[in-house]
PDB file of C-alpha atoms and ligand atoms in Angstrom:
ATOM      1  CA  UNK A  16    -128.264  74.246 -22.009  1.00 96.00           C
ATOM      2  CA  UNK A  17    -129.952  76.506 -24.371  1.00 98.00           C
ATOM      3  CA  UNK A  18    -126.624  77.662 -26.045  1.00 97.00           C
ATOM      4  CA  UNK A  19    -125.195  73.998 -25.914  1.00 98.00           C
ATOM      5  CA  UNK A  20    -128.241  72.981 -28.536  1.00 98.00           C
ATOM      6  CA  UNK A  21    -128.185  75.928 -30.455  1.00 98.00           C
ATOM      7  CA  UNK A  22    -124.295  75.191 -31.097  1.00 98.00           C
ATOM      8  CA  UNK A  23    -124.773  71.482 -32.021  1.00 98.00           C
ATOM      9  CA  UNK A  24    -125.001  70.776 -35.738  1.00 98.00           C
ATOM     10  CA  UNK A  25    -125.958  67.617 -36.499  1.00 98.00           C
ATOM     11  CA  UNK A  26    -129.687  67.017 -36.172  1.00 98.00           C
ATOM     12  CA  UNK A  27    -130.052  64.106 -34.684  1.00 98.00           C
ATOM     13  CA  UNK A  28    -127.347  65.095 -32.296  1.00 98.00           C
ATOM     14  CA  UNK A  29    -128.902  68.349 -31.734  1.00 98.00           C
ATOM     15  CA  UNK A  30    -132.323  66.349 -31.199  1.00 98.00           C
ATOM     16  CA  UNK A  31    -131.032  64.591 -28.560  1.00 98.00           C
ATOM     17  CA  UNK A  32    -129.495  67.172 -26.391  1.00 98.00           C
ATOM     18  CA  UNK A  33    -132.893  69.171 -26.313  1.00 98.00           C
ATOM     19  CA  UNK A  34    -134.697  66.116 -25.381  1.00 98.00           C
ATOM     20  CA  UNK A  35    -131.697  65.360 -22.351  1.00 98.00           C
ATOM     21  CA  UNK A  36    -131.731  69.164 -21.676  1.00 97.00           C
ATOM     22  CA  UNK A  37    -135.314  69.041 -21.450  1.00 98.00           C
ATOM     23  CA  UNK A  38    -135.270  66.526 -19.178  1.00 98.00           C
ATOM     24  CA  UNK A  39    -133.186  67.957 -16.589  1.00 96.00           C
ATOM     25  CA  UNK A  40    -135.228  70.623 -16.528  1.00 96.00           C
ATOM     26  CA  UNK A  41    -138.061  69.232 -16.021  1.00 97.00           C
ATOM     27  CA  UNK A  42    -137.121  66.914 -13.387  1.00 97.00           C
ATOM     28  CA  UNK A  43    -135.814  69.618 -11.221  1.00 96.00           C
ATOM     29  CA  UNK A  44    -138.712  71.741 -11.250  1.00 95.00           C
ATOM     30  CA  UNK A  45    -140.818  68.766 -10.646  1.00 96.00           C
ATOM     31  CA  UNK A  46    -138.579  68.408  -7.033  1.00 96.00           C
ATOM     32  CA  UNK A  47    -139.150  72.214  -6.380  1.00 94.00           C
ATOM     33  CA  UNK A  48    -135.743  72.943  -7.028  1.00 91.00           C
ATOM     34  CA  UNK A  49    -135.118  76.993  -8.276  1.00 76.00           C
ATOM     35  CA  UNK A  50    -132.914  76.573 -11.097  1.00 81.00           C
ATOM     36  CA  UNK A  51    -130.808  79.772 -11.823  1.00 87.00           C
ATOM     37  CA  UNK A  52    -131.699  81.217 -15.208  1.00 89.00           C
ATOM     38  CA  UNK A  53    -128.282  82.100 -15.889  1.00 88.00           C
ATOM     39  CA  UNK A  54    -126.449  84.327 -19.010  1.00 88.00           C
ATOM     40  CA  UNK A  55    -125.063  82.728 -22.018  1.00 87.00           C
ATOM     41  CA  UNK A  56    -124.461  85.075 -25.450  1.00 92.00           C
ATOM     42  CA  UNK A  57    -126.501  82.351 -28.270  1.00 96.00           C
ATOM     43  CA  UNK A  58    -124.807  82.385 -31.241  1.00 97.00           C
ATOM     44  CA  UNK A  59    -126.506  84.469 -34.122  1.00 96.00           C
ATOM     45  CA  UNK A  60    -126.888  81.704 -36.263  1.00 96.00           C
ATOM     46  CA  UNK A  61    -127.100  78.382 -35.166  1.00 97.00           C
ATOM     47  CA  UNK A  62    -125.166  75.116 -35.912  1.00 97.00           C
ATOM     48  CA  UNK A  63    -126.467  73.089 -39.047  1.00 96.00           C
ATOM     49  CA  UNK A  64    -124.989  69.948 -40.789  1.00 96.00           C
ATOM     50  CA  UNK A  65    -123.306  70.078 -43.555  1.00 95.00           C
ATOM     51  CA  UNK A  66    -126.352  68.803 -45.682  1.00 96.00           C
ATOM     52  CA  UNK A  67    -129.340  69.667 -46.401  1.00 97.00           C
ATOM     53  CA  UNK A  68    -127.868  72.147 -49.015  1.00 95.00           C
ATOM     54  CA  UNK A  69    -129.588  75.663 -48.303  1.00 94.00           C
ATOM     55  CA  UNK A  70    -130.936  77.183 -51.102  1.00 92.00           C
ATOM     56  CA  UNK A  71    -133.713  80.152 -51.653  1.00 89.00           C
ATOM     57  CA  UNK A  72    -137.518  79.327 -51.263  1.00 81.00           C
ATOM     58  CA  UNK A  73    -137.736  79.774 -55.125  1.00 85.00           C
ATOM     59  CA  UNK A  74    -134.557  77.591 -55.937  1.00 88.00           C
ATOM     60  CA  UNK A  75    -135.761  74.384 -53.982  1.00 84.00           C
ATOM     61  CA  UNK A  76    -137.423  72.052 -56.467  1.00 83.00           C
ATOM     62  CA  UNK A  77    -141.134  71.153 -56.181  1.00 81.00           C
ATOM     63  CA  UNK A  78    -142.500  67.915 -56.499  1.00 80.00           C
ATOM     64  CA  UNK A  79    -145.521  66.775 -56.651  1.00 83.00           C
ATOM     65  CA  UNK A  80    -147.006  65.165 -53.155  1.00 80.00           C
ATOM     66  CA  UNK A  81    -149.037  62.458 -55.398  1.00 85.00           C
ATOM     67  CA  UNK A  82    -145.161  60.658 -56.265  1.00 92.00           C
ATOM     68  CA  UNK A  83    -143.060  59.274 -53.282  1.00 93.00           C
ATOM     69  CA  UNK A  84    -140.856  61.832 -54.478  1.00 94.00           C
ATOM     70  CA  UNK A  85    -143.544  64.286 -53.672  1.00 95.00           C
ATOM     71  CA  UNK A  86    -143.861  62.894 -50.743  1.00 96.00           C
ATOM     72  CA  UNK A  87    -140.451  62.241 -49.495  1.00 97.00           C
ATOM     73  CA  UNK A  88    -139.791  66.151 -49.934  1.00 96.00           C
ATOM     74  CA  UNK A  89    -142.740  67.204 -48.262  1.00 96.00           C
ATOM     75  CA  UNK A  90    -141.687  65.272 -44.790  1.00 97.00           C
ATOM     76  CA  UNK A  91    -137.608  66.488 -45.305  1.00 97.00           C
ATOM     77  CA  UNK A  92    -139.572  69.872 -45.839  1.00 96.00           C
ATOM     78  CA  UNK A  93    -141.195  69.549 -42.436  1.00 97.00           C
ATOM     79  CA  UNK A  94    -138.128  67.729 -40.727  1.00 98.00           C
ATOM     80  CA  UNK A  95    -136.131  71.028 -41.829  1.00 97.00           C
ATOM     81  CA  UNK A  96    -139.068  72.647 -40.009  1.00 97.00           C
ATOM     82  CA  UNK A  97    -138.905  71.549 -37.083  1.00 98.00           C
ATOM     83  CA  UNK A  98    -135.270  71.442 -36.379  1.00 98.00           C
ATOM     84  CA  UNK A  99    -135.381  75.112 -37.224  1.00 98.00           C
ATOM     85  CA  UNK A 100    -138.407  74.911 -34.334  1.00 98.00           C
ATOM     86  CA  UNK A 101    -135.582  73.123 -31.522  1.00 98.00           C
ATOM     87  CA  UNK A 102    -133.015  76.251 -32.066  1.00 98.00           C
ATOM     88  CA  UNK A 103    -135.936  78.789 -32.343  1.00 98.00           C
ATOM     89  CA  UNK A 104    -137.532  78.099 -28.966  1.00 98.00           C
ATOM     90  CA  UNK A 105    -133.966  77.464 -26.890  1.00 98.00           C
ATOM     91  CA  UNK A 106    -132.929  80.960 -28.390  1.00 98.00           C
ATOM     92  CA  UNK A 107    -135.778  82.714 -27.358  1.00 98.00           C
ATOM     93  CA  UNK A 108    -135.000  80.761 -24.020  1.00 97.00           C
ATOM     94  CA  UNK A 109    -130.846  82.315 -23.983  1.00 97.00           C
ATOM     95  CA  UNK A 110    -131.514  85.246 -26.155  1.00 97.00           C
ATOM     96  CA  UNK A 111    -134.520  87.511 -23.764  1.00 97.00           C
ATOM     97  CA  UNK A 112    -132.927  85.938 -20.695  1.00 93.00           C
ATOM     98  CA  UNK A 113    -132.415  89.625 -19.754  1.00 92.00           C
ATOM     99  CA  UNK A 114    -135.809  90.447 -19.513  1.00 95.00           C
ATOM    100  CA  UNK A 115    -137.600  89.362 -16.779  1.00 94.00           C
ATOM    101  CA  UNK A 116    -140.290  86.923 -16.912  1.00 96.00           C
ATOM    102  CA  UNK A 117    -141.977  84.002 -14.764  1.00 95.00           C
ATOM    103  CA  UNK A 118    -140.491  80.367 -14.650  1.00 95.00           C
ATOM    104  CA  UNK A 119    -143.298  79.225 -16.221  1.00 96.00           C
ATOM    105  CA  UNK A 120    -141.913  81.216 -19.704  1.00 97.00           C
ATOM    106  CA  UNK A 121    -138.933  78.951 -19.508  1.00 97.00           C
ATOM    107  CA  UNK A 122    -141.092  75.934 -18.510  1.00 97.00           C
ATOM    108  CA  UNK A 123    -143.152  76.620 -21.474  1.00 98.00           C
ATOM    109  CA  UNK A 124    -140.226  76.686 -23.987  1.00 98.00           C
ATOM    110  CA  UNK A 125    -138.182  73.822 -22.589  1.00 98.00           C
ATOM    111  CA  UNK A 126    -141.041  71.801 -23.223  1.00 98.00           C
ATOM    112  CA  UNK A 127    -142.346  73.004 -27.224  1.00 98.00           C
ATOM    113  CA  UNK A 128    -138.427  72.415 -27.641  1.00 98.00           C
ATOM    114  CA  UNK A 129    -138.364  68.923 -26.237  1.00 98.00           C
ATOM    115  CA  UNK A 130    -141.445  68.040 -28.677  1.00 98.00           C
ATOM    116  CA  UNK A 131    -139.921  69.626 -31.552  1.00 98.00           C
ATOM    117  CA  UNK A 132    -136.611  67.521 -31.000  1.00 98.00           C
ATOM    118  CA  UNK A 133    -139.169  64.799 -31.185  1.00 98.00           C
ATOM    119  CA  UNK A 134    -141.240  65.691 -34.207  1.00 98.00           C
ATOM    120  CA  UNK A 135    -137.513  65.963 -36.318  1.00 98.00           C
ATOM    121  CA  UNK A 136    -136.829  62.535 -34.633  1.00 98.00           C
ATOM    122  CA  UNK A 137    -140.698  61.592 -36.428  1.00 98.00           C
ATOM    123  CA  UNK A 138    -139.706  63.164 -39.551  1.00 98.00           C
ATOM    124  CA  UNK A 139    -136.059  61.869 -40.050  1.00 98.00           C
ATOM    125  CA  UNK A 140    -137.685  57.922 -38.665  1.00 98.00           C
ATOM    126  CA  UNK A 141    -139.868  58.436 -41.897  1.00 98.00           C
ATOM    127  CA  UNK A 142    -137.702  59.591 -44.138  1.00 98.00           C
ATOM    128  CA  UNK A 143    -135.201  56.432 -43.378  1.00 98.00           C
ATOM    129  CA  UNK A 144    -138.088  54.069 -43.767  1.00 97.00           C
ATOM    130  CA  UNK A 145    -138.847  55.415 -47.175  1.00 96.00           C
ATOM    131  CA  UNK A 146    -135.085  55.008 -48.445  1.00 96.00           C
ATOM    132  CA  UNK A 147    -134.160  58.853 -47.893  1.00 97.00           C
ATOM    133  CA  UNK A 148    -132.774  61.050 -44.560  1.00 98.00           C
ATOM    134  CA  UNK A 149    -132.592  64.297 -43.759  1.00 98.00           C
ATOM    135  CA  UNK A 150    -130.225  66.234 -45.968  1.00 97.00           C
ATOM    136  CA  UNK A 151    -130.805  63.907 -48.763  1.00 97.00           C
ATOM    137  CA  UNK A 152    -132.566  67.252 -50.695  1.00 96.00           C
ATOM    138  CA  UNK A 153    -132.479  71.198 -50.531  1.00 95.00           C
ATOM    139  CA  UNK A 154    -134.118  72.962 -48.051  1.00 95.00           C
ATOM    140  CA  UNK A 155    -135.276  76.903 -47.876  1.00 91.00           C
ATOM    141  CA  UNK A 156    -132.379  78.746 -46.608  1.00 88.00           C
ATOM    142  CA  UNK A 157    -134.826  81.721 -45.376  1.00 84.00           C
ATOM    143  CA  UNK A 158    -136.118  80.033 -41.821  1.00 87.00           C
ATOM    144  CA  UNK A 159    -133.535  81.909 -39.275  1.00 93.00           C
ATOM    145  CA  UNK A 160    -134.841  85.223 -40.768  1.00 92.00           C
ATOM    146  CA  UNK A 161    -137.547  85.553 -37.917  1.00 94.00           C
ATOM    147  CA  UNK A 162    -135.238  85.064 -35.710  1.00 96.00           C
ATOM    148  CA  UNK A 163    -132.419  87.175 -37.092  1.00 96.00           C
ATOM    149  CA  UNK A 164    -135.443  90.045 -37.121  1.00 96.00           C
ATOM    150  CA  UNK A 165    -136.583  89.793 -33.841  1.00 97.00           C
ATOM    151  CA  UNK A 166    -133.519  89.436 -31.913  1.00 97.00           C
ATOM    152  CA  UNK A 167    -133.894  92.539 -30.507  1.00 96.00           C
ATOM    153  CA  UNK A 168    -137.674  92.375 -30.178  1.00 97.00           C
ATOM    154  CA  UNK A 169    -139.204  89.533 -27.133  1.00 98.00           C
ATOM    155  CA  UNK A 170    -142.768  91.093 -28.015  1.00 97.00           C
ATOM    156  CA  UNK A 171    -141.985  90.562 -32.068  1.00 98.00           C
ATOM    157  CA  UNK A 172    -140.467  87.713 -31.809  1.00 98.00           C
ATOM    158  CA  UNK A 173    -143.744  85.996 -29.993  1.00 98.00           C
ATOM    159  CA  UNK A 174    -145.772  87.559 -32.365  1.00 98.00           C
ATOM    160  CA  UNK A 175    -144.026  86.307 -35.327  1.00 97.00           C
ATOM    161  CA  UNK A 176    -142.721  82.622 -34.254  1.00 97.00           C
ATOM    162  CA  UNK A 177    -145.267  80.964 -32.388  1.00 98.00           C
ATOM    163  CA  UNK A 178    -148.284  83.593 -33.529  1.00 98.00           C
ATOM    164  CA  UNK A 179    -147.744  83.553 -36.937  1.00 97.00           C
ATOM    165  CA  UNK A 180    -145.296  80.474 -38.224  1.00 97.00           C
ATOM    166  CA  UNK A 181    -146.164  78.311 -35.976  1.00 97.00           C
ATOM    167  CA  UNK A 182    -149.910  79.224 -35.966  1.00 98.00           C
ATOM    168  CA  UNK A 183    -149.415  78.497 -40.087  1.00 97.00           C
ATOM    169  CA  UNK A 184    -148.390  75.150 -39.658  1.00 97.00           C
ATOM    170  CA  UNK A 185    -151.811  74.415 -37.733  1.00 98.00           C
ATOM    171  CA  UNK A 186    -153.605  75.451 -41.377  1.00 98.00           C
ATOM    172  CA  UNK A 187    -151.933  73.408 -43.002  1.00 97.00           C
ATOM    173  CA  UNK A 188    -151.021  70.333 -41.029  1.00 98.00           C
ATOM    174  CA  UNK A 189    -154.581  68.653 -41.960  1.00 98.00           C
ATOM    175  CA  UNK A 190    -154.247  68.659 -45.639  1.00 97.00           C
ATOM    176  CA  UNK A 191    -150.693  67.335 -45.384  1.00 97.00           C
ATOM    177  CA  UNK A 192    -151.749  64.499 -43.215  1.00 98.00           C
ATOM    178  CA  UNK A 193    -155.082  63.659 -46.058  1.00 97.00           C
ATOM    179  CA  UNK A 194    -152.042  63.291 -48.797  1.00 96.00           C
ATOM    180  CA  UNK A 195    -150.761  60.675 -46.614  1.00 97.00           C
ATOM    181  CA  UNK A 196    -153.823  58.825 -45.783  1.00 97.00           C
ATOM    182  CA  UNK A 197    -154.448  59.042 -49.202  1.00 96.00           C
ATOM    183  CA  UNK A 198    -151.675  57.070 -49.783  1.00 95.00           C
ATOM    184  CA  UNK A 199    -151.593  54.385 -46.919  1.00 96.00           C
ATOM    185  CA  UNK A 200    -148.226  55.853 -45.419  1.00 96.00           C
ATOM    186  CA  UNK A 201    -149.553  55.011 -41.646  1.00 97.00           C
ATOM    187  CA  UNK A 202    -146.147  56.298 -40.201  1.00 98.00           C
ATOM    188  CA  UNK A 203    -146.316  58.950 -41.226  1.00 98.00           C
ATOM    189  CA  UNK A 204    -149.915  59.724 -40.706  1.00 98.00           C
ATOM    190  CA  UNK A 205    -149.556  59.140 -37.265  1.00 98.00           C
ATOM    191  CA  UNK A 206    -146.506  60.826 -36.543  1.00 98.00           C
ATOM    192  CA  UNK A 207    -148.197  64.132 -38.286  1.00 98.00           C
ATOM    193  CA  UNK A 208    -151.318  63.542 -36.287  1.00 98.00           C
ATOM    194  CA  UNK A 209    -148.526  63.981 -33.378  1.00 98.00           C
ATOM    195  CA  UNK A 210    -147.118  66.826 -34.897  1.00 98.00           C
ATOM    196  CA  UNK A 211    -150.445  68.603 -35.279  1.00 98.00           C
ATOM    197  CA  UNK A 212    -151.968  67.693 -31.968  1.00 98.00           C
ATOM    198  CA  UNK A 213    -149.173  69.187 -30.378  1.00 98.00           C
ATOM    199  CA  UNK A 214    -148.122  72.493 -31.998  1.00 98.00           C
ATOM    200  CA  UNK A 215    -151.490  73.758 -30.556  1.00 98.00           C
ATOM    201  CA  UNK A 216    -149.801  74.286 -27.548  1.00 98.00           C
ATOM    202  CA  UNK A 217    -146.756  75.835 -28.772  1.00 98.00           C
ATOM    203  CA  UNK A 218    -148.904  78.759 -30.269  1.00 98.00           C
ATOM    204  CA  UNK A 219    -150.803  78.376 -27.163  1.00 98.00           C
ATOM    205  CA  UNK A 220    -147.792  79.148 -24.939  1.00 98.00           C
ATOM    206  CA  UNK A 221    -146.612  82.216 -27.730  1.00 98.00           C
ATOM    207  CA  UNK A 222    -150.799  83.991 -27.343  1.00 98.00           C
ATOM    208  CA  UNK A 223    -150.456  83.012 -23.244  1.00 98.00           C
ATOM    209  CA  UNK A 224    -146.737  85.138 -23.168  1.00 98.00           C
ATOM    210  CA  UNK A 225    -147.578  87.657 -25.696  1.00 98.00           C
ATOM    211  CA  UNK A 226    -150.781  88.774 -23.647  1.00 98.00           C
ATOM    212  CA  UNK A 227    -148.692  88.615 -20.960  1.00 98.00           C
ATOM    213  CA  UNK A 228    -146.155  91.294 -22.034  1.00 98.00           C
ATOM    214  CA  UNK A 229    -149.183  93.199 -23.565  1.00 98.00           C
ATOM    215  CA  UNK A 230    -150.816  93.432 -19.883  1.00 98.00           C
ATOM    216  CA  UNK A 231    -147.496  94.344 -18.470  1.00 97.00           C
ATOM    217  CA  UNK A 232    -147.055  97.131 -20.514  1.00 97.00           C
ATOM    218  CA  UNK A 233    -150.722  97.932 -20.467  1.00 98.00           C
ATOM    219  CA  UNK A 234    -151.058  98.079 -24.055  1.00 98.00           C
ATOM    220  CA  UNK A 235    -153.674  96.548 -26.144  1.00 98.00           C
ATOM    221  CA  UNK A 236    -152.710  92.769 -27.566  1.00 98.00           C
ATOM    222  CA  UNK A 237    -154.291  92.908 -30.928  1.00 98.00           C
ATOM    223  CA  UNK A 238    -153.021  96.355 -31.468  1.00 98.00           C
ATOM    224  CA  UNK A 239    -149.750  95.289 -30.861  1.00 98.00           C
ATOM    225  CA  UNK A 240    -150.030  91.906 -32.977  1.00 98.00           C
ATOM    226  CA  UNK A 241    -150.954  94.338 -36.075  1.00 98.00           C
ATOM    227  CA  UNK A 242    -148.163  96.408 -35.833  1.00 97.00           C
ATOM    228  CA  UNK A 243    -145.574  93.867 -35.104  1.00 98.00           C
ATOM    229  CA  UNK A 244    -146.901  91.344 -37.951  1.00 97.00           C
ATOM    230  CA  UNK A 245    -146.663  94.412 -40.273  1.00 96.00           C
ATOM    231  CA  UNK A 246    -143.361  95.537 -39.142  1.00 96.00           C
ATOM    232  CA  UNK A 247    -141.807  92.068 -39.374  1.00 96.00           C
ATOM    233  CA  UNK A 248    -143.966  89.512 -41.884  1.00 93.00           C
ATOM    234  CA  UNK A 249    -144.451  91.369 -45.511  1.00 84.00           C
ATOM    235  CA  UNK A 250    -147.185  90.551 -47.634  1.00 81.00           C
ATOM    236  CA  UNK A 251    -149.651  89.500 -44.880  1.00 89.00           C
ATOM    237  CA  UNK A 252    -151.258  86.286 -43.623  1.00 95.00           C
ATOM    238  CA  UNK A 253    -152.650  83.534 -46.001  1.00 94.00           C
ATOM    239  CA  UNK A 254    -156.027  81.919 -45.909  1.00 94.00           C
ATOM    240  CA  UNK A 255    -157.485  79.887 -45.120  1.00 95.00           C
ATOM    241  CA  UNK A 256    -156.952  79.618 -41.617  1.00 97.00           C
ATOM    242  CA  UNK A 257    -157.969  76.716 -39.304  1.00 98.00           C
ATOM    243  CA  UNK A 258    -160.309  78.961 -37.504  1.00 98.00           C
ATOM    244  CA  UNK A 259    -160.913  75.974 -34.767  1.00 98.00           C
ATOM    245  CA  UNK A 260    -157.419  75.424 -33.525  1.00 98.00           C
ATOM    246  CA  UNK A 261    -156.574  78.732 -33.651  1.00 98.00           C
ATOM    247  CA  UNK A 262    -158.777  79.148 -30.807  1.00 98.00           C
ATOM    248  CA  UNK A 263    -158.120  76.040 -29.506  1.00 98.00           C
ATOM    249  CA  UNK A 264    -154.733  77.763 -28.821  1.00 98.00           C
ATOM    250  CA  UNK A 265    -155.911  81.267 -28.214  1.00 98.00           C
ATOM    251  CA  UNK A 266    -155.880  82.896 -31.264  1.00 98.00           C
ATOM    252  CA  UNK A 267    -159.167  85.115 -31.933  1.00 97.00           C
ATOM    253  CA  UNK A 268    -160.225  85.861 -35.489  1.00 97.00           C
ATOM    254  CA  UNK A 269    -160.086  89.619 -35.025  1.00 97.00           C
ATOM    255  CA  UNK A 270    -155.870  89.014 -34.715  1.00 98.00           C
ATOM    256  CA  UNK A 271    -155.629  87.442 -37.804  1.00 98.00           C
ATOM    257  CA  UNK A 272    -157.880  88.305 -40.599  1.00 96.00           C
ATOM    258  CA  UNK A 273    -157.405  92.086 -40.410  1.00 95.00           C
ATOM    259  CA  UNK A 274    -153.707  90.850 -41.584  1.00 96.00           C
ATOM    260  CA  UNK A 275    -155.022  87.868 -44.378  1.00 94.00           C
ATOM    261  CA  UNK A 276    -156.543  91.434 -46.315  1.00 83.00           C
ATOM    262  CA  UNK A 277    -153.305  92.327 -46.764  1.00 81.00           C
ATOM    263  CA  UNK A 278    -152.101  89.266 -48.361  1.00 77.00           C
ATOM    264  CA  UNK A 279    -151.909  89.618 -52.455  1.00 76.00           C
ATOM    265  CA  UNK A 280    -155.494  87.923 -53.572  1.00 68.00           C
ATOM    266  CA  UNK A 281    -153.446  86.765 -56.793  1.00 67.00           C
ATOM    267  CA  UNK A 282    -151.161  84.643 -54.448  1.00 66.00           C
ATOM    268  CA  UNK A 283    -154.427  82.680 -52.833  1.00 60.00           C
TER     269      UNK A 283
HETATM  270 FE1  LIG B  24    -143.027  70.708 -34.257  1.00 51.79          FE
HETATM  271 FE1  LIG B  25    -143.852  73.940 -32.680  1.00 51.79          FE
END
């Protein structure tokens, strides 16, 4: 299932096999069923459409959010997002499948990739009620580099995806939804206020699996977050953090502003 979405290109397409995958899933571990895990080799790059045109972060043209422009790239920004969010949590599903862990691991991931199949649905719904669609403008090329990092790494890539990326999106989440409300765009107000409410629980499930592996290997979870941020995310984490979801999702200070020194203070 897991390789199936990772090798479908078109969004919406891809979308819609998480959310069917998903289902199945969930419906037979709802009847007590003890679905195999299986082996399947994901491919190290997953299938993308044709369009949106990747370019580098500092090639993609910024617009200002106060324009519909502005704001038409800033949701195609976050629809690129999130389907980079459906492959990244069904390859962390195929990829570790050699390590063991509990069901609920799997149960966890099926599910953030089910509402990230979603929140591109949200996003691309927007973007076709404001005259545009996803791969109507460039997107950053860069987003499979966590991945491509940490393919070798279950511990780094939980630190780095859902503890750091993900966690990132949490910070900034609110200020993109005020642009909106500034401007009366109720659709997509509300489908950000979906977004946000539930990618707590997607760096909930990353702090829940990372302290698990920690306590397996009885070493010490923030220890490990350090060293794994700094061998894998250059340049540190940027403030200012949403302190309150962050532990909402079980993310204590002492993880992350150790790393936020690190960050250049001429890049705040
Ligand atoms: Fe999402
Ligand atoms: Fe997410």
């Amino acid at each position: 299932m897991a390789v199936d979405v990772l090798s479908t290109a078109e969004g919406r397409a891809k979308a819609a096999k998480s959310r069917t995958h998903a289902a199945t899933w969930k419906a037979a571990r709802d009847a007590g069923e003890n679905i195999p895990l299986g082996t399947a080799a994901p491919p190290d790059h997953p299938a993308r459409p044709a369009r949106p045109e990747l370019l580098s972060p500092r090639d993609v043209p910024k617009r200002k959010p106060g324009s519909p422009a502005g704001r038409i790239a800033l949701l195609h920004a976050v629809a690129h997002i999130e389907l980079n969010a459906v492959d990244l949590h069904w390859d962390i599903i195929a990829r570790f499948a050699d390590t063991p862990m509990p069901t609920g691991f799997y149960d966890d991931w099926v599910k953030a990739a089910d509402d990230e199949a979603k929140h591109f649905n949200l996003m691309c719904d927007c973007l076709e009620n404001m005259e545009s669609f996803y791969g109507d403008l460039p997107a950053h090329h860069g987003m499979w580099r966590a991945a491509t990092d940490t393919a070798d790494d279950l511990h780094g890539r939980l630190a780095i995806v859902p503890m750091v990326l993900e966690a990132r999106g949490l910070d900034v989440t609110p200020g993109m939804i005020a642009i909106f409300e500034k401007a009366g765009e109720s659709e997509a107000v509300e489908s950000l206020r979906t977004i946000y409410a539930e990618e707590v629980s997607h760096v909930a499930y990353g702090a829940k699996w990372f302290n698990f592996c920690c306590g397996r290997a009885d070493s010490d979870p923030k220890e490990v977050f350090h060293a794994l941020v700094r061998q894998y995310f250059k340049g540190g984490l940027k403030p200012p953090f949403n302190e309150e979801k962050r532990a909402e999702a079980g993310l204590p200070p002492d993880f992350y502003w150790p790393l936020a020194e690190e960050y250049p203070a001429y890049l705040r």
